[in-house]
mmCIF file of C-alpha atoms in Angstrom:
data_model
loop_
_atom_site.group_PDB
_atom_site.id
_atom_site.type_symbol
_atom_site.label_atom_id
_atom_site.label_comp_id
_atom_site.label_asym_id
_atom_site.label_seq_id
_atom_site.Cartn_x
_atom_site.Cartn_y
_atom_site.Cartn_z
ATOM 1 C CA UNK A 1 -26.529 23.175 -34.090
ATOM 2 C CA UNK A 2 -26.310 19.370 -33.594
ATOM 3 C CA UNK A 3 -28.790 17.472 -31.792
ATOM 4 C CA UNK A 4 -28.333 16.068 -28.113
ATOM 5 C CA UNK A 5 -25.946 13.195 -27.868
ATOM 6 C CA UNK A 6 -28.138 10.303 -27.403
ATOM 7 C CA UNK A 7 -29.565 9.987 -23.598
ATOM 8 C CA UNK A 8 -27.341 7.780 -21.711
ATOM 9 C CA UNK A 9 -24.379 8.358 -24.259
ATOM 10 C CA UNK A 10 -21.237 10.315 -23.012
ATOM 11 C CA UNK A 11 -19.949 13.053 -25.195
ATOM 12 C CA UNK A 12 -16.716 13.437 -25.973
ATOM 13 C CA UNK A 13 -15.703 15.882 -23.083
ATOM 14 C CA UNK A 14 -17.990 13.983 -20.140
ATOM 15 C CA UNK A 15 -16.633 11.087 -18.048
ATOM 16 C CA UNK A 16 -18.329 8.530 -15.566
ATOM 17 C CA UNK A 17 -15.687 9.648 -13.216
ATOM 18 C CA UNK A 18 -16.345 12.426 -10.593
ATOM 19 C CA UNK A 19 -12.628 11.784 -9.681
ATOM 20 C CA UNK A 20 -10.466 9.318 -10.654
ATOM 21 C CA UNK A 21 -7.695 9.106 -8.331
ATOM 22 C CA UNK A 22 -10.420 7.410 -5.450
ATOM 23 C CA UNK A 23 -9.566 4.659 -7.318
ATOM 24 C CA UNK A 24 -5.899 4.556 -7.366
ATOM 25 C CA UNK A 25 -3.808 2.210 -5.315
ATOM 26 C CA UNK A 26 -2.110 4.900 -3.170
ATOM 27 C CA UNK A 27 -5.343 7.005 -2.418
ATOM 28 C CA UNK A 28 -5.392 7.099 1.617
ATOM 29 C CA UNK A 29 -9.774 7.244 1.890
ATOM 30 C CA UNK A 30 -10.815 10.522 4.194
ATOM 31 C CA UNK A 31 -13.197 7.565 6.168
ATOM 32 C CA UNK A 32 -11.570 4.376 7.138
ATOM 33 C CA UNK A 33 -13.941 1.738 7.651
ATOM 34 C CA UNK A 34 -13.622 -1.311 9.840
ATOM 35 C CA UNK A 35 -10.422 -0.958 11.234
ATOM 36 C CA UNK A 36 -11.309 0.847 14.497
ATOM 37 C CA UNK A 37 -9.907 -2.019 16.758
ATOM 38 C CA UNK A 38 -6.341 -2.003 14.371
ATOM 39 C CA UNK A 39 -6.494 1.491 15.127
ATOM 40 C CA UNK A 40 -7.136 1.686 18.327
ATOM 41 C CA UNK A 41 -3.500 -0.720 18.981
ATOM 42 C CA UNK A 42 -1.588 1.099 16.823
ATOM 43 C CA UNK A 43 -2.307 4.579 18.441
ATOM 44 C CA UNK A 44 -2.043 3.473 21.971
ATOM 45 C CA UNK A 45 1.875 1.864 20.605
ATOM 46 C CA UNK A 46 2.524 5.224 19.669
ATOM 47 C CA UNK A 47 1.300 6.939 22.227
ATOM 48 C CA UNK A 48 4.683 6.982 24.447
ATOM 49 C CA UNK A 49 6.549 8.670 21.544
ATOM 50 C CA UNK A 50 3.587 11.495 21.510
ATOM 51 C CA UNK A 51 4.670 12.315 25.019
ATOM 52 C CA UNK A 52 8.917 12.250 24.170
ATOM 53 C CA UNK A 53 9.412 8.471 24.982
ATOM 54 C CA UNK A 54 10.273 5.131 23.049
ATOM 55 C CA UNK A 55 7.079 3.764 21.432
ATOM 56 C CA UNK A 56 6.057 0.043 21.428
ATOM 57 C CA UNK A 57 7.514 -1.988 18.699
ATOM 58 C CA UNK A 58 4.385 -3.240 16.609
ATOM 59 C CA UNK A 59 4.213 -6.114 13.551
ATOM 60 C CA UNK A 60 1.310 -5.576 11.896
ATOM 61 C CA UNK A 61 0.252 -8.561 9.555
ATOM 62 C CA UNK A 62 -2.505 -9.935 7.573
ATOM 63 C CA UNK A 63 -2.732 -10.644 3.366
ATOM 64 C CA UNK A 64 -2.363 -8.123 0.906
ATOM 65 C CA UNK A 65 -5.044 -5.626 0.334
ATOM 66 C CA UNK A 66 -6.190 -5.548 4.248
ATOM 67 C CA UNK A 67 -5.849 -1.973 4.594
ATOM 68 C CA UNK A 68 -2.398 -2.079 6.345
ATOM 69 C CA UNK A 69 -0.957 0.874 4.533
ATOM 70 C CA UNK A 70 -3.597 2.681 4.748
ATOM 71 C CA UNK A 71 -3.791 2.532 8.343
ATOM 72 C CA UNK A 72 -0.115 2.956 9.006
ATOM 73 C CA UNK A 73 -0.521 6.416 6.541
ATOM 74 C CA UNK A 74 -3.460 7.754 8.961
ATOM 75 C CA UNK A 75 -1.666 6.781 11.980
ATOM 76 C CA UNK A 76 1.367 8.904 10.772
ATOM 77 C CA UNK A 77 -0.983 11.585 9.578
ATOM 78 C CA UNK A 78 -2.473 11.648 13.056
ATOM 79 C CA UNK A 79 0.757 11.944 15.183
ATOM 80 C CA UNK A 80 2.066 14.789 12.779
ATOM 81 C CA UNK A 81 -0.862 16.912 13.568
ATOM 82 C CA UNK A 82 -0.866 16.249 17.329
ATOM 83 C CA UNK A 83 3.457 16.877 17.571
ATOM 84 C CA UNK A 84 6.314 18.091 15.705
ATOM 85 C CA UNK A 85 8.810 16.310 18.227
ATOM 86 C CA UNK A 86 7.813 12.407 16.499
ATOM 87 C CA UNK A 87 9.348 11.942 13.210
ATOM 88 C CA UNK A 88 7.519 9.299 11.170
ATOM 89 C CA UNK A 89 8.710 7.606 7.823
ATOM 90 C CA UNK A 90 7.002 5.158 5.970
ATOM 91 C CA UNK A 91 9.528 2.917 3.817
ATOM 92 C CA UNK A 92 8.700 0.416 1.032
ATOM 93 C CA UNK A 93 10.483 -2.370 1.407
ATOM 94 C CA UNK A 94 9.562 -4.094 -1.810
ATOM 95 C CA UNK A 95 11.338 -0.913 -3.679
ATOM 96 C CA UNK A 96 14.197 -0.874 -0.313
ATOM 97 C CA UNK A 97 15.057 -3.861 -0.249
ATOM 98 C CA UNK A 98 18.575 -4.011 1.916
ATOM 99 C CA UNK A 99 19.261 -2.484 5.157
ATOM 100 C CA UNK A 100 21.262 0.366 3.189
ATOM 101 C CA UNK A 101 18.250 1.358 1.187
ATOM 102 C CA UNK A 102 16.173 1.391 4.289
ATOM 103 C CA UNK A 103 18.560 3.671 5.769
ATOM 104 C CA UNK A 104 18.862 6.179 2.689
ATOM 105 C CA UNK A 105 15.458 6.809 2.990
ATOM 106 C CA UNK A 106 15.492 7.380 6.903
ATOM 107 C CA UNK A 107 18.155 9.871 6.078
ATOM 108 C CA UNK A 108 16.541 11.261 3.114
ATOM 109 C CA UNK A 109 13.518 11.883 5.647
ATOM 110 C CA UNK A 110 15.235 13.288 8.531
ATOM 111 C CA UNK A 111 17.144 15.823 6.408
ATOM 112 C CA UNK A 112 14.833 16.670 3.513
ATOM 113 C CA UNK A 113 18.003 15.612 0.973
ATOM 114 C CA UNK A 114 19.078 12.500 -0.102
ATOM 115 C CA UNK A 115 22.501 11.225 1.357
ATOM 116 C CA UNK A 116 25.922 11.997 -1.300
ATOM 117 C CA UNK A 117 25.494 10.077 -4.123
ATOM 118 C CA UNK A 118 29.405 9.197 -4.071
ATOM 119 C CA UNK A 119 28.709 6.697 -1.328
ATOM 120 C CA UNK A 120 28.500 7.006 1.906
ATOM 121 C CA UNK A 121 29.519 4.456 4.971
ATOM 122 C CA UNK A 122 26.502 2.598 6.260
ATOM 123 C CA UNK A 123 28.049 3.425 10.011
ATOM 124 C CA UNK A 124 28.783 7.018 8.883
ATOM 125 C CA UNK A 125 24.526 7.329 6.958
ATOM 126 C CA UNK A 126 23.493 5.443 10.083
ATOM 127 C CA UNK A 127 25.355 8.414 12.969
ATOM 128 C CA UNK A 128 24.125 11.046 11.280
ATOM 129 C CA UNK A 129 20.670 10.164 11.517
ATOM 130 C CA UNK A 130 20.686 9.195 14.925
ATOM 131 C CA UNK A 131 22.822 12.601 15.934
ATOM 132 C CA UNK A 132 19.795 14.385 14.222
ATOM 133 C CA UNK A 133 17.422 12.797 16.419
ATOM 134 C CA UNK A 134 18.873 13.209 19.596
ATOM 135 C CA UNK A 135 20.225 17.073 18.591
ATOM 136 C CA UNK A 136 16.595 17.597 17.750
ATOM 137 C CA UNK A 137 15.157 15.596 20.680
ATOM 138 C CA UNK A 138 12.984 13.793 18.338
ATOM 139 C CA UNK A 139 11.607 10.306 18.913
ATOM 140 C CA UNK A 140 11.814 8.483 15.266
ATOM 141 C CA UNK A 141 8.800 5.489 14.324
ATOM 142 C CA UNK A 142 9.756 3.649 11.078
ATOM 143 C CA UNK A 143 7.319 1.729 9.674
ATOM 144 C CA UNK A 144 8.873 -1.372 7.115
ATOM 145 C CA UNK A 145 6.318 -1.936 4.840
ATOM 146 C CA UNK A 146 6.349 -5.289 2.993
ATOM 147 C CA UNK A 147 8.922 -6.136 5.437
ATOM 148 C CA UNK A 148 8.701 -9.342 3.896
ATOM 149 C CA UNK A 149 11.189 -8.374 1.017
ATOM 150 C CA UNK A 150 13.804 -7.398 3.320
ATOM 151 C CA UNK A 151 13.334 -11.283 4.756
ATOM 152 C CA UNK A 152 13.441 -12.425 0.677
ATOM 153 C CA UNK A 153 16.947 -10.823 0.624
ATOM 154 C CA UNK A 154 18.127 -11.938 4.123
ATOM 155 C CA UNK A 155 18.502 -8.447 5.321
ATOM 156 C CA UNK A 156 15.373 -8.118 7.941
ATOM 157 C CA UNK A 157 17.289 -9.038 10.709
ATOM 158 C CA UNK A 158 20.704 -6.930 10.007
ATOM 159 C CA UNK A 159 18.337 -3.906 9.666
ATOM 160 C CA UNK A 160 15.929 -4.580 13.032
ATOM 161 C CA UNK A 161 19.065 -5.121 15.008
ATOM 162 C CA UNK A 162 20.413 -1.337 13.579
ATOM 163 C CA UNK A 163 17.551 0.719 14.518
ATOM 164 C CA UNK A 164 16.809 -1.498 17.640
ATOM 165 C CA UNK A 165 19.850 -1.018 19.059
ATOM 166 C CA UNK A 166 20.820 2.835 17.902
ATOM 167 C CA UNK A 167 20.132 3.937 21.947
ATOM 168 C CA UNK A 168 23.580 1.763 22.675
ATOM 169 C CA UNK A 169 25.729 4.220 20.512
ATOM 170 C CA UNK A 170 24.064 7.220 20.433
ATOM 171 C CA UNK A 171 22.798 7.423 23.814
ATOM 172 C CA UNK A 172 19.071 9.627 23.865
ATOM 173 C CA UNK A 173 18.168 7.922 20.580
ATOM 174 C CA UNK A 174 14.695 6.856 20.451
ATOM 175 C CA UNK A 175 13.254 4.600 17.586
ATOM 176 C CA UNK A 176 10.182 2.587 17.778
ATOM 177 C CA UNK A 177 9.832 0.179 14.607
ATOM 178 C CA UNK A 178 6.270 -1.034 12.933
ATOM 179 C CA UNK A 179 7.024 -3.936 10.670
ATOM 180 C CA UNK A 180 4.548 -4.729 8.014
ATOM 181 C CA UNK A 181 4.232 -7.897 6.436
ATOM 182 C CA UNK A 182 1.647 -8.566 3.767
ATOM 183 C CA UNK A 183 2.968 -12.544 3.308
ATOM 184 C CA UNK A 184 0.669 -15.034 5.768
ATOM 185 C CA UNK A 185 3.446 -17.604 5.623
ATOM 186 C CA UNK A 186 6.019 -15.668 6.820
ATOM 187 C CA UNK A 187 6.824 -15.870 10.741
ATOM 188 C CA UNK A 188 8.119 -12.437 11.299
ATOM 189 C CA UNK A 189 9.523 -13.160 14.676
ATOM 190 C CA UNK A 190 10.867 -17.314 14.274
ATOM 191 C CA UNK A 191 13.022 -15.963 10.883
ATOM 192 C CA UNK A 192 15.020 -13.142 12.745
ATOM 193 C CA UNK A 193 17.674 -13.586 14.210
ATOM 194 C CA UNK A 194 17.620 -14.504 18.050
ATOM 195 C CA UNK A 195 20.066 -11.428 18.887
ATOM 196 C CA UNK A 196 16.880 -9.349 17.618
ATOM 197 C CA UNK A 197 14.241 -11.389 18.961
ATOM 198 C CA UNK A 198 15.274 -10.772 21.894
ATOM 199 C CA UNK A 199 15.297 -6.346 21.994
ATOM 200 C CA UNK A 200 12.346 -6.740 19.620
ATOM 201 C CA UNK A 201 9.165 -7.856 21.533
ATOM 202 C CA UNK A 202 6.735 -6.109 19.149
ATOM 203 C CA UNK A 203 2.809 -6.134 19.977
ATOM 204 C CA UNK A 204 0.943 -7.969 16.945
ATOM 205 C CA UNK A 205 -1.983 -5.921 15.281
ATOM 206 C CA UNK A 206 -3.721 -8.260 12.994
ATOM 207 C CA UNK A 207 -5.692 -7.619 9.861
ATOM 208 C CA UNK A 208 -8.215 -9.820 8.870
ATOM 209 C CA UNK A 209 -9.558 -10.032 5.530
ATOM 210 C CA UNK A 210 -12.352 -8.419 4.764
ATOM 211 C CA UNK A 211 -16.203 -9.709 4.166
ATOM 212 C CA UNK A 212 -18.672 -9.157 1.675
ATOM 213 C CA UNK A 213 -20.616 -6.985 3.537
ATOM 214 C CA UNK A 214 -17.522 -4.932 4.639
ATOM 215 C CA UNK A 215 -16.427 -5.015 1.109
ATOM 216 C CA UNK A 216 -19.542 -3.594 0.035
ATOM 217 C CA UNK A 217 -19.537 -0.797 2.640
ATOM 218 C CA UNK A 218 -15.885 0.312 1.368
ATOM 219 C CA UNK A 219 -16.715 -0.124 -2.396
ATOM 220 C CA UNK A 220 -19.644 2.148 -1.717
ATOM 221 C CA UNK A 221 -17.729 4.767 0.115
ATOM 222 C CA UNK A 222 -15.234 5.010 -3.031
ATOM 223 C CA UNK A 223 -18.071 5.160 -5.426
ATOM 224 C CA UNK A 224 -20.031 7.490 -4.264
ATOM 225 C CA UNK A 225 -16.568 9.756 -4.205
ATOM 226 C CA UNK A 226 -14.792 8.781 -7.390
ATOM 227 C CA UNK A 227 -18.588 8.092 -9.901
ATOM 228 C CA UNK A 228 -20.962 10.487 -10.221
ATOM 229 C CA UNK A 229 -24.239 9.505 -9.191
ATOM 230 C CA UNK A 230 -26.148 7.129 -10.419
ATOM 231 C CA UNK A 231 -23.195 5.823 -12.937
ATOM 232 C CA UNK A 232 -22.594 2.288 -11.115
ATOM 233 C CA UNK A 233 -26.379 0.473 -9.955
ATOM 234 C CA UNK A 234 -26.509 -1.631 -6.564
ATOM 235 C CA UNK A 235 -26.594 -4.880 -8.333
ATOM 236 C CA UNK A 236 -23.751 -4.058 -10.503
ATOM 237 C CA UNK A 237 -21.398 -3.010 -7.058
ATOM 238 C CA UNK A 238 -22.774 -6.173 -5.076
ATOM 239 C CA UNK A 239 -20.921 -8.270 -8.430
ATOM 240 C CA UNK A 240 -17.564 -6.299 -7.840
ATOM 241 C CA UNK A 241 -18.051 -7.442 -3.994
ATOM 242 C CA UNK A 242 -18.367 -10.602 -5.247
ATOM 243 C CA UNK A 243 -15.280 -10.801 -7.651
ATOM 244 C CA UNK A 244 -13.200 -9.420 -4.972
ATOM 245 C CA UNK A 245 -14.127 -11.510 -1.751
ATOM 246 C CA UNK A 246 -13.213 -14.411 -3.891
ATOM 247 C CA UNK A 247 -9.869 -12.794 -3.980
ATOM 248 C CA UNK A 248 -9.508 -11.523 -0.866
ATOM 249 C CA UNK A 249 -7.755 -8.436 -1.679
ATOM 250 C CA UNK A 250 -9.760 -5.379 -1.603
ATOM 251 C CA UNK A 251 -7.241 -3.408 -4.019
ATOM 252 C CA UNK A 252 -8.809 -5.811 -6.662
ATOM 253 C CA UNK A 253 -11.826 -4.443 -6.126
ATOM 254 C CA UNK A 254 -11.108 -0.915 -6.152
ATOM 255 C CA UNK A 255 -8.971 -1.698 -9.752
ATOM 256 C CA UNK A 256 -12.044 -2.903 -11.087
ATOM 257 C CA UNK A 257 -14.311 -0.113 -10.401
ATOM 258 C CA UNK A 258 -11.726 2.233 -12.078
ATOM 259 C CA UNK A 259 -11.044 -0.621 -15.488
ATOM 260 C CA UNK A 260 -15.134 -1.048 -15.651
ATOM 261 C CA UNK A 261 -15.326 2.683 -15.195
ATOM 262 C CA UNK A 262 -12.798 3.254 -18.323
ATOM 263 C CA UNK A 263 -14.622 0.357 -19.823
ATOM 264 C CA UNK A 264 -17.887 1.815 -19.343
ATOM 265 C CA UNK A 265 -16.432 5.497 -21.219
ATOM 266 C CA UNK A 266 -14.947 3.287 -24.101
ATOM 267 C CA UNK A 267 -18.809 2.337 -24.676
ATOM 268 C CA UNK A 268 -19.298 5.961 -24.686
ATOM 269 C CA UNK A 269 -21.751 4.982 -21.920
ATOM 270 C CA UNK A 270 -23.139 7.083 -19.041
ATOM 271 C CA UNK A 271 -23.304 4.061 -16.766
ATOM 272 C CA UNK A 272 -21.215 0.867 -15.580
ATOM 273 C CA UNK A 273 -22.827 -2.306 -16.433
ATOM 274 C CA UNK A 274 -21.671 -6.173 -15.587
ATOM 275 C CA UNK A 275 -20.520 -6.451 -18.971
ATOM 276 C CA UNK A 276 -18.021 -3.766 -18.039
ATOM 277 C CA UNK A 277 -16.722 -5.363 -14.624
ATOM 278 C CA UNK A 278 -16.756 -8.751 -16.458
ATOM 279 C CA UNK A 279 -14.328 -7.740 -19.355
ATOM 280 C CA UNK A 280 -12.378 -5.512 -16.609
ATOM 281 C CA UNK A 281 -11.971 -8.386 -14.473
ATOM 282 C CA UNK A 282 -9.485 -10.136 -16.715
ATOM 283 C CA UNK A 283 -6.891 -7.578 -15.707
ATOM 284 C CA UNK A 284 -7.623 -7.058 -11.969
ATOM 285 C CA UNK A 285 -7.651 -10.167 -10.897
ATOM 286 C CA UNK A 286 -4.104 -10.113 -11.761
ATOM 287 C CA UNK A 287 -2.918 -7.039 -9.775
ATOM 288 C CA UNK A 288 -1.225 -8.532 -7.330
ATOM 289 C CA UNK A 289 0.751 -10.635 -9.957
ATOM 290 C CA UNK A 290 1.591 -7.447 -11.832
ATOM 291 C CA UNK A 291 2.876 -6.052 -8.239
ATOM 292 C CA UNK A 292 5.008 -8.913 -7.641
ATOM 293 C CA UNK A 293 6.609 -8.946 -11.135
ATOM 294 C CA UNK A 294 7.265 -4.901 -10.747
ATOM 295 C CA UNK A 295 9.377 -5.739 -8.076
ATOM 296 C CA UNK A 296 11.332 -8.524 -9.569
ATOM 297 C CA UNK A 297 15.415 -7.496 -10.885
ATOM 298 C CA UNK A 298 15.897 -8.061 -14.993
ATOM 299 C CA UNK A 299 17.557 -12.054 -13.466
ATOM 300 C CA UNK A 300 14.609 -13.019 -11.313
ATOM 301 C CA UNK A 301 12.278 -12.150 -14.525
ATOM 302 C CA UNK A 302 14.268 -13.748 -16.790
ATOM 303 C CA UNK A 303 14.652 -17.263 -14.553
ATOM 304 C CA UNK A 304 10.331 -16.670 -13.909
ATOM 305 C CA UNK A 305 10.253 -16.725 -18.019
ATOM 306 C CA UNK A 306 12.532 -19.837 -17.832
ATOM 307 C CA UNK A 307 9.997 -21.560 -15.855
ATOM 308 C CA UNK A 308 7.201 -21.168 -17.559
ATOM 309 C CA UNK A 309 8.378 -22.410 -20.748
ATOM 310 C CA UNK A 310 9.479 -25.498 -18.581
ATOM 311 C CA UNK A 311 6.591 -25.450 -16.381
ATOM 312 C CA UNK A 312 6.687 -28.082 -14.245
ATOM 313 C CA UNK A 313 10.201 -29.515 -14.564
ATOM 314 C CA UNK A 314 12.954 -30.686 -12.308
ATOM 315 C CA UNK A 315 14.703 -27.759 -10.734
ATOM 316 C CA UNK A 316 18.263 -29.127 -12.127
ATOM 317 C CA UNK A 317 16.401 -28.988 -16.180
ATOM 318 C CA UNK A 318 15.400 -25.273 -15.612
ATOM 319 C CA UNK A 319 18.764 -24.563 -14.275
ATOM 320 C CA UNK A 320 20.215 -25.963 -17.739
ATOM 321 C CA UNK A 321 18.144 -23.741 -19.592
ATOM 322 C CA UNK A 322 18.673 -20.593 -17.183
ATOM 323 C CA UNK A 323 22.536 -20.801 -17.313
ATOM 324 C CA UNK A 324 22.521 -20.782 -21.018
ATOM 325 C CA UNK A 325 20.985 -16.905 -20.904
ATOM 326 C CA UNK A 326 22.630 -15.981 -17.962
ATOM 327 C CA UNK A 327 25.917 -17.925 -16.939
ATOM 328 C CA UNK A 328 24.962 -17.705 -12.939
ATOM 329 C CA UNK A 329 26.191 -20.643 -10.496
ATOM 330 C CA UNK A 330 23.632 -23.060 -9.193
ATOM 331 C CA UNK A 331 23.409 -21.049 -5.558
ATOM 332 C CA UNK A 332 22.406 -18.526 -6.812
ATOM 333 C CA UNK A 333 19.732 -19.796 -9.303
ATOM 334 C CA UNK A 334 18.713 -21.447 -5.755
ATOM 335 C CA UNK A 335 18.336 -18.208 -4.051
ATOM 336 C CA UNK A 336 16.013 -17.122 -7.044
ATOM 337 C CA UNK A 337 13.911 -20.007 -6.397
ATOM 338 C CA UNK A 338 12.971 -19.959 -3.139
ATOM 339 C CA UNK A 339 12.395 -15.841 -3.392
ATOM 340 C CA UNK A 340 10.020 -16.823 -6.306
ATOM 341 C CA UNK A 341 8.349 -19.101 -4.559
ATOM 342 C CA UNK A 342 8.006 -16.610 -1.472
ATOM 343 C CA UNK A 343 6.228 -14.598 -3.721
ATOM 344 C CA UNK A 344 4.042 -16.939 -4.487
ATOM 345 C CA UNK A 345 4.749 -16.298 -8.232
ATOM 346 C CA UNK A 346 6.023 -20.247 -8.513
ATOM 347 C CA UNK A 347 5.504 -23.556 -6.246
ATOM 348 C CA UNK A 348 9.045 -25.631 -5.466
ATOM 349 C CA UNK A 349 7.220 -28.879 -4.672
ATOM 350 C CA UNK A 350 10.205 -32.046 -3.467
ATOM 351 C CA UNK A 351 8.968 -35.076 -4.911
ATOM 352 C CA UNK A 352 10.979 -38.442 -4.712
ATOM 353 C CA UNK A 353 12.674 -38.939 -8.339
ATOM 354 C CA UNK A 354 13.621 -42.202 -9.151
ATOM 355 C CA UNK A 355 16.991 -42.833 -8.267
ATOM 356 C CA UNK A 356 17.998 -39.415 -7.641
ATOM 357 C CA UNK A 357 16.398 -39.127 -4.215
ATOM 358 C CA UNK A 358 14.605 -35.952 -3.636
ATOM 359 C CA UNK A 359 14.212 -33.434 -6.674
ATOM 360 C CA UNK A 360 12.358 -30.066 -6.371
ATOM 361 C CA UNK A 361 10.126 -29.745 -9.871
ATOM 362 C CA UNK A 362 9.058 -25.892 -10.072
ATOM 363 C CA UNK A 363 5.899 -24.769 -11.773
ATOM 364 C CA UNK A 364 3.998 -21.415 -11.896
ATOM 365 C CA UNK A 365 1.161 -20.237 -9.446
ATOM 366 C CA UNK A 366 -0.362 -18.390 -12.583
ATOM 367 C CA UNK A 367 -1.616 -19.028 -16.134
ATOM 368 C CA UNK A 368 1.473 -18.970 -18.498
ATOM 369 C CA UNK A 369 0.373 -16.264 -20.651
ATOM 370 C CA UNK A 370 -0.647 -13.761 -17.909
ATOM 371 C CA UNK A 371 2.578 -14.472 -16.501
ATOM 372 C CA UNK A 372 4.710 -13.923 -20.286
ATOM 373 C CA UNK A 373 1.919 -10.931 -20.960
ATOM 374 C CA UNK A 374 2.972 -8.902 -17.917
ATOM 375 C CA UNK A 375 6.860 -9.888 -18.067
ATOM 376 C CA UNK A 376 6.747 -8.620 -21.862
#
């Protein structure tokens, strides 16, 4: 019989990882941690529907990897075990993007099916569900997360004013709407329309983000679930901290547990050291880039390739060398622009240019090559 694999050496059937999905971007934590007072607002907007009336309108907001989702998914979990009579659906606006996409998945989760393939009138999708509600004298809370893509494609306030107004043609209706925005320059409530603004009157939960010490705390929590013990050391988990209160986003964090972790078994190592985070950090850092360029359509990646290989140019150069792969007009090569720059992927900076007046030159937010890596 062989000997003993080497002390601190994984064999080939062992892993670091007690279970890996605590560290995956959709895993909704069993504790919660310092969000009681975002909590606490959110449940007492929702409380009316709990008892068969309209709920307060909420917009939730703070930067990306705040714990929004998360608290929006334990919120919904919470209301489904206290009443059947509140339908709640959660849609992802970066992936339902127009108001007809929003309202194929509010059908899709009133009736269990999605709605006829052939095509179906938005005013005909948009009856049905609200005869459902009213023939099952249901109160309805949508939550639009990443609402901020439905403002990228002009279609925020067309898709408020629908489910804010629903009780005018289908009398009984009742829909309370949380909008979630994850972009800290966007003005949820200045861009709609003033025909919105003024049904919409939403309380505003903010979400702050988080310190080191909370970081730490939340880290912990997931290690101690997804590691078994003693595979990641204090000193080694206040260094992730670190990495990811520089970039505010606590999903980079959690990333970088999992890549050191896989790092770590690569070594054929029992433990996670700061080599492991270091090399793993190359990727994370980058997660919210990767995010952002999931989202984009085949044209908005190919005009984000355009300008990095003219990084820095006049927005009237890159157009040149845009039109030659794609043949699109100028307005909509502007429309491109300014959603990329929403994004934060690129920065549209005017600058005087002489004797052309003002000229907007476009260059990337990231390094070039983790840009052309992650587009390949």
């Amino acid at each position: 019989m062989a000997d003993d694999p080497e002390e601190g050496m994984l064999s080939w059937d062992e892993s670091v990882f007690r279970d890996e999905h605590v560290f995956e971007i959709d895993y909704v934590p069993e504790t919660f941690q310092h969000r009681e007072g975002q909590m606490r607002n959110l449940t007492y907007a929702l409380r009316p529907a709990v008892r068969g009336s309209r709920p307060l309108n909420v917009v939730v907001r703070g930067p990306p990897g705040t714990g929004k989702t998360t608290s929006i998914q334990k919120l919904f979990d919470e209301v489904g075990a206290q009443t059947s009579d509140v339908r709640t659906i959660r849609v992802n606006c970066q992936v339902n993007a127009t108001r007809y996409s929003v309202f194929s998945r509010l059908f899709e989760g009133t009736f269990d099916y999605e709605p006829p393939s052939s095509g179906i009138s938005f005013k005909k999708l948009f009856s049905q569900i609200a005869e459902k509600l009213v023939e099952d004298d249901r109160v309805l809370v949508v939550a639009l997360d990443d609402v901020n893509y439905l403002f990228y494609e002009n279609e925020a306030s067309d898709t408020l004013y629908s489910l804010l107004r629903a009780h005018e043609e289908h009398p009984g209706a009742k829909i309370g709407v949380i909008v979630v925005s994850s972009d800290p320059s966007l003005d949820v409530i200045d861009e709609l329309d003033s025909r919105v603004q003024s049904v919409f009157r939403p309380e505003d939960v903010y979400f702050p983000v988080y310190d080191q010490p909370e970081i730490v705390d939340i880290l912990d929590e997931r290690v101690r679930r997804g590691f078994h013990d003693g595979v990641i050391g204090r000193e080694t988990l206040e260094y992730v901290a670190e990495l990811t209160a520089d970039s505010g986003d606590l999903r980079v964090g959690i990333d970088l547990l999992r890549r050191a972790g896989l790092n770590a078994e690569m070594r054929a190592s029992r433990s996670v050291e700061r080599q492991d985070v270091e090399e793993s950090y190359e990727q994370s850092k980058y997660i919210n880039l990767s995010r952002s360029l999931s989202g984009l359509t085949d044209t908005e990646q190919t005009l984000l390739e355009v300008i990095a290989h003219h990084d820095g140019e006049q927005a009237g150069e890159v157009y040149e060398a845009f039109r030659e792969q794609t043949d699109l007009g100028y307005t909509r090569y502007s429309e491109i622009v300014n959603k990329l720059d929403q994004l934060g992927l690129i920065d549209a900076e005017y600058a005087e240019v002489d004797g052309r007046g003002r000229s907007r030159s476009l260059s990337l937010s990231y390094e070039k090559d983790a840009v052309l890596d992650r587009l390949e």
